[in-house]
Short mmCIF file of N, CA and C in Angstrom, two decimals:
data_model
loop_
_atom_site.label_atom_id
_atom_site.label_comp_id
_atom_site.label_asym_id
_atom_site.label_seq_id
_atom_site.Cartn_x
_atom_site.Cartn_y
_atom_site.Cartn_z
N GLN A 227 -10.41 -38.97 -13.87
CA GLN A 227 -11.74 -39.51 -14.05
C GLN A 227 -11.94 -40.71 -13.11
N VAL A 228 -13.03 -40.69 -12.37
CA VAL A 228 -13.37 -41.79 -11.48
C VAL A 228 -14.16 -42.82 -12.26
N GLN A 229 -13.77 -44.06 -12.12
CA GLN A 229 -14.48 -45.14 -12.78
C GLN A 229 -14.88 -46.21 -11.77
N LEU A 230 -16.10 -46.67 -11.89
CA LEU A 230 -16.61 -47.77 -11.09
C LEU A 230 -16.98 -48.88 -12.06
N VAL A 231 -16.43 -50.05 -11.84
CA VAL A 231 -16.64 -51.16 -12.75
C VAL A 231 -17.22 -52.34 -11.99
N GLU A 232 -18.44 -52.73 -12.36
CA GLU A 232 -19.09 -53.87 -11.74
C GLU A 232 -18.72 -55.16 -12.47
N SER A 233 -18.72 -56.25 -11.73
CA SER A 233 -18.49 -57.56 -12.31
C SER A 233 -19.18 -58.60 -11.44
N GLY A 234 -19.31 -59.80 -11.96
CA GLY A 234 -19.87 -60.90 -11.20
C GLY A 234 -21.29 -61.27 -11.55
N GLY A 235 -21.91 -60.52 -12.44
CA GLY A 235 -23.26 -60.84 -12.84
C GLY A 235 -23.29 -62.08 -13.71
N GLY A 236 -24.49 -62.56 -13.96
CA GLY A 236 -24.65 -63.74 -14.79
C GLY A 236 -26.02 -64.35 -14.64
N LEU A 237 -26.14 -65.56 -15.14
CA LEU A 237 -27.39 -66.31 -15.09
C LEU A 237 -27.32 -67.33 -13.97
N VAL A 238 -28.33 -67.34 -13.12
CA VAL A 238 -28.37 -68.27 -12.01
C VAL A 238 -29.81 -68.72 -11.79
N GLN A 239 -29.98 -69.94 -11.31
CA GLN A 239 -31.31 -70.44 -11.02
C GLN A 239 -31.81 -69.90 -9.69
N ALA A 240 -33.11 -69.83 -9.55
CA ALA A 240 -33.71 -69.38 -8.30
C ALA A 240 -33.17 -70.20 -7.14
N GLY A 241 -32.84 -69.51 -6.06
CA GLY A 241 -32.27 -70.16 -4.89
C GLY A 241 -30.76 -70.15 -4.89
N GLY A 242 -30.16 -69.77 -6.00
CA GLY A 242 -28.72 -69.73 -6.11
C GLY A 242 -28.13 -68.44 -5.57
N SER A 243 -26.82 -68.30 -5.75
CA SER A 243 -26.10 -67.14 -5.22
C SER A 243 -25.18 -66.53 -6.26
N LEU A 244 -24.94 -65.25 -6.11
CA LEU A 244 -23.97 -64.53 -6.90
C LEU A 244 -23.29 -63.51 -6.01
N ARG A 245 -22.05 -63.19 -6.33
CA ARG A 245 -21.32 -62.15 -5.63
C ARG A 245 -20.89 -61.09 -6.63
N LEU A 246 -21.42 -59.91 -6.49
CA LEU A 246 -21.07 -58.81 -7.36
C LEU A 246 -19.92 -58.01 -6.75
N SER A 247 -19.06 -57.51 -7.61
CA SER A 247 -17.95 -56.67 -7.18
C SER A 247 -18.01 -55.34 -7.90
N CYS A 248 -17.54 -54.31 -7.23
CA CYS A 248 -17.45 -52.99 -7.82
C CYS A 248 -16.09 -52.42 -7.47
N ALA A 249 -15.24 -52.28 -8.47
CA ALA A 249 -13.90 -51.77 -8.27
C ALA A 249 -13.81 -50.32 -8.71
N ALA A 250 -13.25 -49.50 -7.84
CA ALA A 250 -13.08 -48.08 -8.14
C ALA A 250 -11.66 -47.80 -8.59
N SER A 251 -11.53 -46.97 -9.59
CA SER A 251 -10.22 -46.59 -10.10
C SER A 251 -10.26 -45.16 -10.62
N GLY A 252 -9.08 -44.63 -10.95
CA GLY A 252 -9.00 -43.28 -11.46
C GLY A 252 -8.72 -42.27 -10.36
N ARG A 253 -9.28 -41.10 -10.51
CA ARG A 253 -9.06 -40.02 -9.56
C ARG A 253 -9.48 -40.40 -8.15
N THR A 254 -8.60 -40.13 -7.20
CA THR A 254 -8.90 -40.42 -5.81
C THR A 254 -9.97 -39.47 -5.29
N PHE A 255 -10.93 -40.02 -4.58
CA PHE A 255 -11.98 -39.21 -4.00
C PHE A 255 -12.39 -39.79 -2.66
N SER A 256 -12.98 -38.95 -1.84
CA SER A 256 -13.46 -39.37 -0.54
C SER A 256 -14.90 -39.84 -0.67
N SER A 257 -15.12 -41.09 -0.36
CA SER A 257 -16.46 -41.68 -0.47
C SER A 257 -17.14 -41.70 0.89
N TYR A 258 -18.29 -41.06 0.98
CA TYR A 258 -19.08 -41.10 2.21
C TYR A 258 -19.75 -42.46 2.34
N ALA A 259 -20.23 -42.97 1.21
CA ALA A 259 -20.91 -44.25 1.21
C ALA A 259 -20.87 -44.85 -0.19
N MET A 260 -20.98 -46.16 -0.25
CA MET A 260 -21.08 -46.86 -1.51
C MET A 260 -22.39 -47.64 -1.52
N GLY A 261 -23.08 -47.57 -2.62
CA GLY A 261 -24.37 -48.22 -2.70
C GLY A 261 -24.53 -49.09 -3.92
N TRP A 262 -25.51 -49.97 -3.84
CA TRP A 262 -25.92 -50.80 -4.97
C TRP A 262 -27.36 -50.47 -5.34
N PHE A 263 -27.61 -50.35 -6.62
CA PHE A 263 -28.93 -50.11 -7.15
C PHE A 263 -29.19 -51.12 -8.25
N ARG A 264 -30.44 -51.23 -8.64
CA ARG A 264 -30.77 -52.14 -9.73
C ARG A 264 -31.93 -51.60 -10.54
N GLN A 265 -32.01 -52.04 -11.77
CA GLN A 265 -33.08 -51.63 -12.65
C GLN A 265 -33.55 -52.83 -13.46
N ALA A 266 -34.80 -53.20 -13.24
CA ALA A 266 -35.41 -54.31 -13.96
C ALA A 266 -36.03 -53.79 -15.25
N PRO A 267 -36.25 -54.67 -16.22
CA PRO A 267 -36.85 -54.24 -17.48
C PRO A 267 -38.18 -53.53 -17.29
N GLY A 268 -38.32 -52.36 -17.88
CA GLY A 268 -39.56 -51.61 -17.80
C GLY A 268 -39.82 -50.93 -16.47
N LYS A 269 -38.87 -50.96 -15.56
CA LYS A 269 -39.06 -50.35 -14.25
C LYS A 269 -37.98 -49.32 -13.97
N GLU A 270 -38.25 -48.47 -12.98
CA GLU A 270 -37.29 -47.46 -12.58
C GLU A 270 -36.18 -48.07 -11.74
N ARG A 271 -35.05 -47.40 -11.73
CA ARG A 271 -33.94 -47.81 -10.89
C ARG A 271 -34.35 -47.74 -9.43
N GLU A 272 -33.93 -48.72 -8.64
CA GLU A 272 -34.28 -48.74 -7.23
C GLU A 272 -33.07 -49.04 -6.36
N PHE A 273 -33.13 -48.53 -5.16
CA PHE A 273 -32.08 -48.74 -4.18
C PHE A 273 -32.08 -50.18 -3.71
N VAL A 274 -30.88 -50.72 -3.49
CA VAL A 274 -30.74 -52.09 -2.99
C VAL A 274 -30.06 -52.11 -1.63
N ALA A 275 -28.86 -51.53 -1.54
CA ALA A 275 -28.09 -51.58 -0.30
C ALA A 275 -27.06 -50.47 -0.28
N VAL A 276 -26.61 -50.10 0.91
CA VAL A 276 -25.59 -49.07 1.06
C VAL A 276 -24.71 -49.39 2.25
N ILE A 277 -23.45 -49.00 2.17
CA ILE A 277 -22.53 -49.15 3.29
C ILE A 277 -21.82 -47.82 3.52
N ARG A 278 -21.81 -47.36 4.76
CA ARG A 278 -21.19 -46.09 5.09
C ARG A 278 -19.71 -46.28 5.41
N GLN A 279 -18.88 -45.39 4.88
CA GLN A 279 -17.43 -45.52 5.02
C GLN A 279 -16.97 -45.37 6.46
N ILE A 280 -17.50 -44.41 7.18
CA ILE A 280 -16.97 -44.07 8.48
C ILE A 280 -17.05 -45.21 9.49
N ASP A 281 -18.09 -46.00 9.42
CA ASP A 281 -18.28 -47.04 10.42
C ASP A 281 -18.74 -48.38 9.87
N GLY A 282 -18.94 -48.46 8.56
CA GLY A 282 -19.39 -49.70 7.96
C GLY A 282 -20.86 -50.00 8.16
N ASN A 283 -21.61 -49.04 8.65
CA ASN A 283 -23.05 -49.23 8.83
C ASN A 283 -23.71 -49.53 7.50
N THR A 284 -24.66 -50.45 7.51
CA THR A 284 -25.33 -50.86 6.29
C THR A 284 -26.83 -50.69 6.39
N TYR A 285 -27.46 -50.60 5.24
CA TYR A 285 -28.91 -50.50 5.17
C TYR A 285 -29.35 -51.15 3.88
N TYR A 286 -30.49 -51.85 3.94
CA TYR A 286 -30.97 -52.62 2.80
C TYR A 286 -32.42 -52.34 2.46
N ARG A 287 -32.73 -52.54 1.22
CA ARG A 287 -34.11 -52.56 0.79
C ARG A 287 -34.80 -53.72 1.48
N ASP A 288 -36.04 -53.52 1.89
CA ASP A 288 -36.76 -54.54 2.66
C ASP A 288 -36.78 -55.90 1.96
N SER A 289 -36.97 -55.90 0.67
CA SER A 289 -37.14 -57.15 -0.07
C SER A 289 -35.86 -57.99 -0.16
N VAL A 290 -34.72 -57.42 0.18
CA VAL A 290 -33.47 -58.18 0.11
C VAL A 290 -32.87 -58.44 1.49
N LYS A 291 -33.45 -57.91 2.53
CA LYS A 291 -32.94 -58.12 3.88
C LYS A 291 -32.92 -59.61 4.22
N GLY A 292 -31.81 -60.05 4.77
CA GLY A 292 -31.66 -61.45 5.12
C GLY A 292 -31.14 -62.29 3.98
N ARG A 293 -31.09 -61.73 2.78
CA ARG A 293 -30.61 -62.46 1.61
C ARG A 293 -29.34 -61.84 1.02
N PHE A 294 -29.28 -60.53 1.01
CA PHE A 294 -28.13 -59.81 0.43
C PHE A 294 -27.26 -59.23 1.54
N THR A 295 -25.96 -59.17 1.27
CA THR A 295 -25.02 -58.56 2.19
C THR A 295 -24.06 -57.66 1.43
N ILE A 296 -23.97 -56.40 1.83
CA ILE A 296 -23.02 -55.49 1.23
C ILE A 296 -21.78 -55.42 2.12
N SER A 297 -20.62 -55.39 1.52
CA SER A 297 -19.37 -55.31 2.26
C SER A 297 -18.35 -54.54 1.46
N ARG A 298 -17.21 -54.27 2.06
CA ARG A 298 -16.19 -53.49 1.38
C ARG A 298 -14.80 -54.01 1.71
N ASP A 299 -13.86 -53.70 0.84
CA ASP A 299 -12.46 -53.96 1.07
C ASP A 299 -11.74 -52.66 0.69
N ASN A 300 -11.46 -51.85 1.69
CA ASN A 300 -10.88 -50.54 1.42
C ASN A 300 -9.50 -50.62 0.75
N ALA A 301 -8.72 -51.62 1.11
CA ALA A 301 -7.40 -51.78 0.52
C ALA A 301 -7.49 -52.03 -0.98
N LYS A 302 -8.56 -52.65 -1.42
CA LYS A 302 -8.76 -52.96 -2.83
C LYS A 302 -9.68 -51.97 -3.53
N ASN A 303 -10.16 -50.98 -2.78
CA ASN A 303 -11.10 -50.01 -3.33
C ASN A 303 -12.28 -50.71 -3.99
N THR A 304 -12.80 -51.69 -3.30
CA THR A 304 -13.84 -52.53 -3.86
C THR A 304 -14.99 -52.72 -2.88
N VAL A 305 -16.19 -52.70 -3.41
CA VAL A 305 -17.37 -52.99 -2.62
C VAL A 305 -18.04 -54.22 -3.23
N TYR A 306 -18.66 -55.03 -2.39
CA TYR A 306 -19.26 -56.27 -2.84
C TYR A 306 -20.74 -56.33 -2.49
N LEU A 307 -21.44 -57.13 -3.23
CA LEU A 307 -22.83 -57.45 -2.90
C LEU A 307 -22.98 -58.96 -3.02
N GLN A 308 -23.06 -59.62 -1.87
CA GLN A 308 -23.30 -61.05 -1.85
C GLN A 308 -24.80 -61.28 -1.89
N MET A 309 -25.26 -61.99 -2.89
CA MET A 309 -26.68 -62.23 -3.08
C MET A 309 -26.97 -63.72 -2.94
N ASN A 310 -27.74 -64.06 -1.94
CA ASN A 310 -28.12 -65.44 -1.69
C ASN A 310 -29.62 -65.61 -1.86
N SER A 311 -30.04 -66.85 -1.98
CA SER A 311 -31.47 -67.16 -2.12
C SER A 311 -32.13 -66.29 -3.17
N LEU A 312 -31.51 -66.21 -4.31
CA LEU A 312 -31.99 -65.33 -5.37
C LEU A 312 -33.36 -65.75 -5.87
N LYS A 313 -34.15 -64.75 -6.20
CA LYS A 313 -35.49 -64.94 -6.72
C LYS A 313 -35.59 -64.35 -8.12
N ALA A 314 -36.59 -64.77 -8.86
CA ALA A 314 -36.78 -64.27 -10.21
C ALA A 314 -36.92 -62.75 -10.22
N GLU A 315 -37.55 -62.20 -9.19
CA GLU A 315 -37.75 -60.77 -9.12
C GLU A 315 -36.47 -59.98 -8.86
N ASP A 316 -35.38 -60.67 -8.58
CA ASP A 316 -34.09 -60.01 -8.42
C ASP A 316 -33.43 -59.74 -9.76
N THR A 317 -34.00 -60.26 -10.83
CA THR A 317 -33.45 -60.05 -12.16
C THR A 317 -33.43 -58.56 -12.49
N ALA A 318 -32.26 -58.06 -12.83
CA ALA A 318 -32.09 -56.64 -13.13
C ALA A 318 -30.65 -56.38 -13.52
N VAL A 319 -30.41 -55.18 -14.02
CA VAL A 319 -29.05 -54.70 -14.16
C VAL A 319 -28.67 -54.05 -12.84
N TYR A 320 -27.57 -54.47 -12.27
CA TYR A 320 -27.13 -53.95 -10.98
C TYR A 320 -26.01 -52.94 -11.17
N TYR A 321 -26.15 -51.81 -10.50
CA TYR A 321 -25.19 -50.72 -10.58
C TYR A 321 -24.60 -50.41 -9.21
N CYS A 322 -23.32 -50.13 -9.16
CA CYS A 322 -22.76 -49.59 -7.94
C CYS A 322 -22.60 -48.09 -8.11
N ALA A 323 -22.60 -47.38 -7.00
CA ALA A 323 -22.52 -45.93 -7.03
C ALA A 323 -21.81 -45.42 -5.78
N ALA A 324 -21.17 -44.27 -5.93
CA ALA A 324 -20.44 -43.65 -4.82
C ALA A 324 -21.10 -42.34 -4.43
N GLN A 325 -21.26 -42.17 -3.13
CA GLN A 325 -21.79 -40.94 -2.56
C GLN A 325 -20.64 -40.25 -1.84
N THR A 326 -20.32 -39.04 -2.22
CA THR A 326 -19.17 -38.35 -1.65
C THR A 326 -19.50 -37.44 -0.48
N LYS A 327 -20.77 -37.09 -0.33
CA LYS A 327 -21.20 -36.23 0.76
C LYS A 327 -22.50 -36.74 1.35
N ALA A 328 -22.63 -36.58 2.67
CA ALA A 328 -23.86 -36.97 3.33
C ALA A 328 -25.04 -36.17 2.78
N TYR A 329 -26.17 -36.83 2.62
CA TYR A 329 -27.42 -36.22 2.16
C TYR A 329 -27.34 -35.66 0.74
N SER A 330 -26.37 -36.11 -0.01
CA SER A 330 -26.25 -35.70 -1.40
C SER A 330 -26.60 -36.85 -2.33
N ASP A 331 -26.74 -36.53 -3.61
CA ASP A 331 -26.96 -37.56 -4.61
C ASP A 331 -25.69 -38.38 -4.79
N TYR A 332 -25.85 -39.56 -5.34
CA TYR A 332 -24.69 -40.37 -5.68
C TYR A 332 -23.97 -39.72 -6.86
N ASP A 333 -22.66 -39.57 -6.73
CA ASP A 333 -21.88 -38.79 -7.67
C ASP A 333 -21.33 -39.60 -8.84
N TYR A 334 -21.00 -40.85 -8.59
CA TYR A 334 -20.39 -41.68 -9.61
C TYR A 334 -21.12 -43.00 -9.73
N TRP A 335 -21.21 -43.48 -10.96
CA TRP A 335 -21.95 -44.71 -11.25
C TRP A 335 -21.15 -45.63 -12.16
N GLY A 336 -21.32 -46.91 -11.95
CA GLY A 336 -20.72 -47.89 -12.83
C GLY A 336 -21.60 -48.14 -14.04
N GLN A 337 -21.13 -49.00 -14.92
CA GLN A 337 -21.85 -49.28 -16.16
C GLN A 337 -22.94 -50.33 -16.00
N GLY A 338 -22.90 -51.04 -14.90
CA GLY A 338 -23.91 -52.05 -14.62
C GLY A 338 -23.48 -53.45 -15.01
N THR A 339 -24.02 -54.42 -14.31
CA THR A 339 -23.81 -55.82 -14.64
C THR A 339 -25.14 -56.56 -14.56
N GLN A 340 -25.41 -57.39 -15.54
CA GLN A 340 -26.69 -58.06 -15.64
C GLN A 340 -26.77 -59.26 -14.71
N VAL A 341 -27.84 -59.33 -13.95
CA VAL A 341 -28.14 -60.49 -13.12
C VAL A 341 -29.48 -61.05 -13.58
N THR A 342 -29.47 -62.29 -13.99
CA THR A 342 -30.69 -62.94 -14.45
C THR A 342 -30.93 -64.19 -13.62
N VAL A 343 -32.09 -64.23 -12.97
CA VAL A 343 -32.46 -65.35 -12.13
C VAL A 343 -33.60 -66.09 -12.80
N SER A 344 -33.37 -67.34 -13.13
CA SER A 344 -34.37 -68.15 -13.81
C SER A 344 -35.11 -69.01 -12.81
N SER A 345 -36.40 -69.19 -13.05
CA SER A 345 -37.22 -70.04 -12.19
C SER A 345 -37.46 -71.39 -12.83
#
């Protein structure tokens, strides 16, 4: 069984920073890409950022560009999301997910970690 476990969420004031981690464990699998998603209260889940395994290429949601950075540590089977200059609208449950094939849905999901940004 593949497990993705997020950590690092919490309460932070607007303008502050948080670093989320997603550790993978269990059955070994080939990850094409690792992504971060979030879901705010009363809203649908939305894409935040992704990093491709083969070359480390990244892509971000427009609203977080310049503020968030996705990175990875392959030796630790961990992906990170550094969030700076946080805004109230960043408040959401953040999920990490693994994509095992190009152009496919994300196959594995973590349980989520709460990020609350107070103004």
